[in-house]
mmCIF file of C-alpha atoms in Angstrom:
data_model
loop_
_atom_site.group_PDB
_atom_site.id
_atom_site.type_symbol
_atom_site.label_atom_id
_atom_site.label_comp_id
_atom_site.label_asym_id
_atom_site.label_seq_id
_atom_site.Cartn_x
_atom_site.Cartn_y
_atom_site.Cartn_z
ATOM 1 C CA MET A 15 35.262 -42.550 -31.707
ATOM 2 C CA ILE A 16 38.767 -43.808 -32.491
ATOM 3 C CA ASN A 17 41.410 -41.270 -31.532
ATOM 4 C CA LYS A 18 44.692 -43.147 -32.056
ATOM 5 C CA VAL A 19 46.205 -46.096 -33.906
ATOM 6 C CA GLY A 20 47.551 -48.340 -31.173
ATOM 7 C CA GLN A 21 49.425 -51.356 -32.447
ATOM 8 C CA ILE A 22 50.019 -52.767 -35.906
ATOM 9 C CA MET A 23 50.072 -56.550 -36.071
ATOM 10 C CA LEU A 24 52.758 -57.987 -38.330
ATOM 11 C CA TYR A 25 52.722 -61.741 -38.915
ATOM 12 C CA VAL A 26 56.222 -63.082 -39.550
ATOM 13 C CA ASN A 27 57.914 -66.431 -40.048
ATOM 14 C CA ASN A 28 60.856 -65.719 -37.744
ATOM 15 C CA GLN A 29 60.160 -63.399 -34.825
ATOM 16 C CA ASP A 30 63.768 -63.156 -33.651
ATOM 17 C CA GLN A 31 65.030 -62.282 -37.126
ATOM 18 C CA SER A 32 62.247 -59.695 -37.545
ATOM 19 C CA ARG A 33 62.945 -58.204 -34.106
ATOM 20 C CA ASP A 34 66.627 -57.932 -34.994
ATOM 21 C CA PHE A 35 65.793 -56.285 -38.327
ATOM 22 C CA PHE A 36 63.633 -53.625 -36.678
ATOM 23 C CA THR A 37 66.061 -52.957 -33.824
ATOM 24 C CA GLU A 38 69.425 -53.284 -35.573
ATOM 25 C CA LYS A 39 68.575 -51.913 -39.022
ATOM 26 C CA LEU A 40 65.793 -49.418 -38.268
ATOM 27 C CA GLY A 41 66.781 -48.337 -34.753
ATOM 28 C CA PHE A 42 63.533 -49.423 -33.120
ATOM 29 C CA GLN A 43 63.478 -50.639 -29.531
ATOM 30 C CA VAL A 44 61.727 -53.602 -27.975
ATOM 31 C CA ILE A 45 58.833 -52.282 -25.898
ATOM 32 C CA ASP A 46 57.494 -55.589 -24.607
ATOM 33 C CA GLU A 47 57.716 -59.317 -25.115
ATOM 34 C CA VAL A 48 54.888 -61.607 -24.054
ATOM 35 C CA VAL A 49 55.210 -65.385 -23.823
ATOM 36 C CA ILE A 50 52.337 -67.677 -22.892
ATOM 37 C CA GLU A 51 54.042 -71.051 -22.698
ATOM 38 C CA GLU A 52 50.851 -73.030 -22.087
ATOM 39 C CA ILE A 53 49.653 -72.342 -25.633
ATOM 40 C CA GLY A 54 53.013 -71.636 -27.272
ATOM 41 C CA MET A 55 52.256 -67.974 -27.978
ATOM 42 C CA ARG A 56 54.875 -65.251 -28.152
ATOM 43 C CA SER A 57 54.652 -61.642 -29.284
ATOM 44 C CA ILE A 58 57.317 -58.959 -29.517
ATOM 45 C CA GLU A 59 56.355 -55.279 -29.541
ATOM 46 C CA VAL A 60 58.765 -52.847 -31.222
ATOM 47 C CA ALA A 61 58.539 -49.100 -31.788
ATOM 48 C CA PRO A 62 60.692 -46.163 -32.880
ATOM 49 C CA ALA A 63 63.275 -45.387 -30.212
ATOM 50 C CA ASN A 64 62.000 -41.812 -29.871
ATOM 51 C CA GLY A 65 58.635 -43.097 -28.656
ATOM 52 C CA ALA A 66 56.760 -41.389 -31.491
ATOM 53 C CA GLY A 67 53.921 -43.125 -33.233
ATOM 54 C CA SER A 68 52.352 -46.516 -32.975
ATOM 55 C CA SER A 69 54.096 -49.770 -32.216
ATOM 56 C CA ILE A 70 54.406 -52.940 -34.268
ATOM 57 C CA VAL A 71 53.695 -56.303 -32.694
ATOM 58 C CA LEU A 72 55.527 -59.232 -34.277
ATOM 59 C CA HIS A 73 53.465 -62.418 -34.148
ATOM 60 C CA ASN A 74 54.437 -65.893 -35.295
ATOM 61 C CA LYS A 75 52.559 -66.467 -38.555
ATOM 62 C CA GLU A 76 52.322 -70.241 -38.079
ATOM 63 C CA PHE A 77 50.863 -69.874 -34.567
ATOM 64 C CA VAL A 78 48.298 -67.283 -35.664
ATOM 65 C CA ALA A 79 47.252 -69.388 -38.670
ATOM 66 C CA LYS A 80 46.639 -72.352 -36.367
ATOM 67 C CA PHE A 81 44.582 -70.457 -33.781
ATOM 68 C CA SER A 82 42.844 -67.977 -36.130
ATOM 69 C CA PRO A 83 42.510 -69.838 -39.440
ATOM 70 C CA GLY A 84 40.347 -67.177 -41.130
ATOM 71 C CA LEU A 85 42.678 -64.278 -40.376
ATOM 72 C CA ASN A 86 44.406 -62.476 -43.248
ATOM 73 C CA LEU A 87 48.116 -63.031 -42.613
ATOM 74 C CA GLY A 88 49.311 -60.764 -45.428
ATOM 75 C CA THR A 89 51.751 -57.955 -44.762
ATOM 76 C CA PRO A 90 50.054 -54.599 -44.158
ATOM 77 C CA SER A 91 51.122 -51.694 -46.329
ATOM 78 C CA LEU A 92 53.061 -49.553 -43.866
ATOM 79 C CA LEU A 93 54.301 -46.037 -44.520
ATOM 80 C CA PHE A 94 56.912 -44.688 -42.141
ATOM 81 C CA PHE A 95 57.985 -41.029 -41.905
ATOM 82 C CA SER A 96 61.531 -39.688 -41.642
ATOM 83 C CA ASP A 97 62.760 -36.136 -41.100
ATOM 84 C CA ASP A 98 66.150 -37.048 -42.655
ATOM 85 C CA LEU A 99 65.352 -39.290 -45.613
ATOM 86 C CA ASP A 100 68.805 -39.035 -47.226
ATOM 87 C CA ARG A 101 70.580 -40.158 -44.065
ATOM 88 C CA LEU A 102 68.126 -43.007 -43.491
ATOM 89 C CA TYR A 103 68.431 -44.135 -47.115
ATOM 90 C CA ALA A 104 72.247 -44.178 -46.919
ATOM 91 C CA ASP A 105 72.179 -45.908 -43.518
ATOM 92 C CA LEU A 106 69.898 -48.707 -44.738
ATOM 93 C CA LYS A 107 72.028 -49.220 -47.852
ATOM 94 C CA ASN A 108 75.159 -49.415 -45.663
ATOM 95 C CA LYS A 109 73.412 -52.073 -43.543
ATOM 96 C CA ASN A 110 72.700 -54.109 -46.707
ATOM 97 C CA VAL A 111 68.958 -53.572 -46.542
ATOM 98 C CA LYS A 112 67.265 -53.944 -49.916
ATOM 99 C CA VAL A 113 66.061 -50.432 -50.794
ATOM 100 C CA GLY A 114 64.292 -49.042 -53.845
ATOM 101 C CA ASP A 115 65.058 -45.782 -55.593
ATOM 102 C CA LEU A 116 64.406 -42.433 -53.961
ATOM 103 C CA VAL A 117 61.367 -41.119 -55.815
ATOM 104 C CA GLU A 118 59.973 -37.598 -56.037
ATOM 105 C CA MET A 119 56.205 -37.821 -55.532
ATOM 106 C CA PRO A 120 53.907 -35.874 -57.897
ATOM 107 C CA THR A 121 52.206 -34.411 -54.825
ATOM 108 C CA GLY A 122 55.538 -33.277 -53.393
ATOM 109 C CA GLY A 123 57.968 -34.951 -51.068
ATOM 110 C CA ARG A 124 60.198 -37.944 -51.570
ATOM 111 C CA VAL A 125 59.758 -41.615 -50.759
ATOM 112 C CA PHE A 126 61.555 -44.956 -51.053
ATOM 113 C CA ASN A 127 60.678 -48.515 -50.206
ATOM 114 C CA PHE A 128 62.708 -51.190 -48.444
ATOM 115 C CA ALA A 129 62.374 -54.876 -47.657
ATOM 116 C CA ASP A 130 62.913 -56.747 -44.423
ATOM 117 C CA ASP A 131 64.634 -60.133 -44.275
ATOM 118 C CA GLU A 132 61.364 -61.911 -45.180
ATOM 119 C CA GLU A 133 60.878 -59.781 -48.314
ATOM 120 C CA ASN A 134 58.059 -57.732 -46.766
ATOM 121 C CA TYR A 135 58.135 -54.286 -48.358
ATOM 122 C CA PHE A 136 57.508 -51.014 -46.540
ATOM 123 C CA ALA A 137 57.804 -47.367 -47.559
ATOM 124 C CA VAL A 138 59.393 -44.300 -45.969
ATOM 125 C CA MET A 139 58.319 -40.755 -46.804
ATOM 126 C CA GLU A 140 60.126 -37.548 -45.994
ATOM 127 C CA LYS A 141 58.168 -35.546 -43.446
ATOM 128 C CA LYS A 142 59.813 -32.735 -41.540
#
């Protein structure tokens, strides 16, 4: 039985730029970085600074495509939670992150989406 989501794999074109986006714009921290020089593999694990939730592992899309040609390299649909959505929304806008409108959900709660530097879109929902 699965009891926890461990890591989310995110395939990106520029690992350093993606790492910087998650750490500088979203306040994540780098948990681990693995480099296997013999095969040219590198991965960077980032997670919310408060240690809550799963982590995201940034993999080089070109490397993964070469070594796992059948793998779906599309961006997963990720939904993050925030207990202070208004502050996060304002903070991301001040950091020149592309954000969508704050939307009231029919089921209750509010949500907005944002894009990273590679135009991958993610969503954030208010959850207190």
